[in-house]
CSV table of C-alpha atoms in Angstrom, one decimal:
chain,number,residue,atom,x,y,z
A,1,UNK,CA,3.6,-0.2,-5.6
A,2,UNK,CA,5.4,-1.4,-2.5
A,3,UNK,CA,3.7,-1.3,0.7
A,4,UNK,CA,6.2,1.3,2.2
A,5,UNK,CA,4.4,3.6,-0.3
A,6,UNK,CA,1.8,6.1,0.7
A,7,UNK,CA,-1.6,5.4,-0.1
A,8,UNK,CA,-3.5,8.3,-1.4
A,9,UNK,CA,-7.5,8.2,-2.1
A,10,UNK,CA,-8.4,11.3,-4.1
A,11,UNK,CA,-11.9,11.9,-4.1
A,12,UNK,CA,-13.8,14.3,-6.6
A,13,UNK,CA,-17.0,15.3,-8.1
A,14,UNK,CA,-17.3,15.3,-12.0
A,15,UNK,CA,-18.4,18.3,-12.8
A,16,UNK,CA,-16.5,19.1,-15.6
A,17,UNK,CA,-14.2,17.0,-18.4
A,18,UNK,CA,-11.5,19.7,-18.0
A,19,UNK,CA,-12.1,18.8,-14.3
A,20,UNK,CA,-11.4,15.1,-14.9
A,21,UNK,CA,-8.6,15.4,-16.8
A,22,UNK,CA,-6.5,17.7,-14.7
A,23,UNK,CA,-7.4,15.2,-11.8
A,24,UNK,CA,-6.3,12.1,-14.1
A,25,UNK,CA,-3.3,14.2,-14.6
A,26,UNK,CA,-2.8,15.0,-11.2
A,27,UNK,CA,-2.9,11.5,-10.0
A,28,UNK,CA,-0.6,10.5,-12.9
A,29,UNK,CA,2.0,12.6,-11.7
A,30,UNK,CA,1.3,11.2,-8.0
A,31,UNK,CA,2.1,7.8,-8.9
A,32,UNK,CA,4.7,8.2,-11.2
A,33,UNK,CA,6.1,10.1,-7.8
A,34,UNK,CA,5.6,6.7,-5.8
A,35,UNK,CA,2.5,8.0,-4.0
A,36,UNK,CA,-0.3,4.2,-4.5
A,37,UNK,CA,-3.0,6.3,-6.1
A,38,UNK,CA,-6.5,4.9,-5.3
A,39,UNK,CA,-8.8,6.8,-8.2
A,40,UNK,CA,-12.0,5.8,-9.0
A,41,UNK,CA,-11.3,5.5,-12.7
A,42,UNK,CA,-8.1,2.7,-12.2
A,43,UNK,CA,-9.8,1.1,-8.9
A,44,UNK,CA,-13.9,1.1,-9.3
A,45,UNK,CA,-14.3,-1.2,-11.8
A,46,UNK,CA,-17.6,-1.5,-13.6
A,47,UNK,CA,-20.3,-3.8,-11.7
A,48,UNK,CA,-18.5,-3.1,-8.7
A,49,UNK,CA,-20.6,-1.6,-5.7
A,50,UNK,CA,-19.6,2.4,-5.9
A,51,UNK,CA,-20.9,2.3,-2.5
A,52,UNK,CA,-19.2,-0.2,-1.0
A,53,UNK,CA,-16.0,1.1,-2.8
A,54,UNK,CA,-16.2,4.9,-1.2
A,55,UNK,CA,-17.2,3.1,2.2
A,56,UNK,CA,-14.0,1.6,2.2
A,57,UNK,CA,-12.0,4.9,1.1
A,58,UNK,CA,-13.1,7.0,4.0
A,59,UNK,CA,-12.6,4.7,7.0
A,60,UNK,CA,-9.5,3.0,6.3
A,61,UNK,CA,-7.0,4.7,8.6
A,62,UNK,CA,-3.9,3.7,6.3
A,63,UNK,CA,-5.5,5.4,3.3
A,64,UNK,CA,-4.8,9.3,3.1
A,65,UNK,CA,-8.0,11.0,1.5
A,66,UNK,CA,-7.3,13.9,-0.7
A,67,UNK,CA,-11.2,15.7,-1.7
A,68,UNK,CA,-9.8,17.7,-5.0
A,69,UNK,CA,-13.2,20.1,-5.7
A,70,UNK,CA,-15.2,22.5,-4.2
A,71,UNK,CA,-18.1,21.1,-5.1
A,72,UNK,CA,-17.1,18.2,-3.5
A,73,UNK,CA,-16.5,19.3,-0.6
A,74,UNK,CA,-19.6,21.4,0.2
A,75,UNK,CA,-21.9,18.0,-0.8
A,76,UNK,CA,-19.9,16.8,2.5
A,77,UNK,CA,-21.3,19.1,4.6
């Protein structure tokens, strides 16, 4: 991806394989589109600290965050 692409984080709970696949879908679509998709299942590699890796997501300014499930969104709060 070129660095004039956006970068796009989407964040979501797995609650569900039908859930998972429409977001591997979704993000599938999204790069194919250009957008540099960060997703946990191409970027969080195993043995990797899951911690350290969201850390990073939600505090870099040049990363757009995109939360993609309820769920998801009321563990935030």
């Amino acid at each position: 991806m070129s660095q004039d692409n956006p970068k796009l984080f989407i964040s979501y709970c797995w609650s569900s394989t039908e859930h998972e696949q429409w977001v591997l879908k979704l993000a599938t679509e999204l790069r194919d589109a250009g957008v540099d998709v960060i997703f946990d299942k191409w970027d969080l590699k195993e043995g990797h600290d899951a911690f350290a890796f969201m850390e990073k997501m939600v505090t870099d300014p040049k990363i757009q965050k995109c939360p993609l499930d309820k769920i998801y969104l009321e563990n935030l709060q």
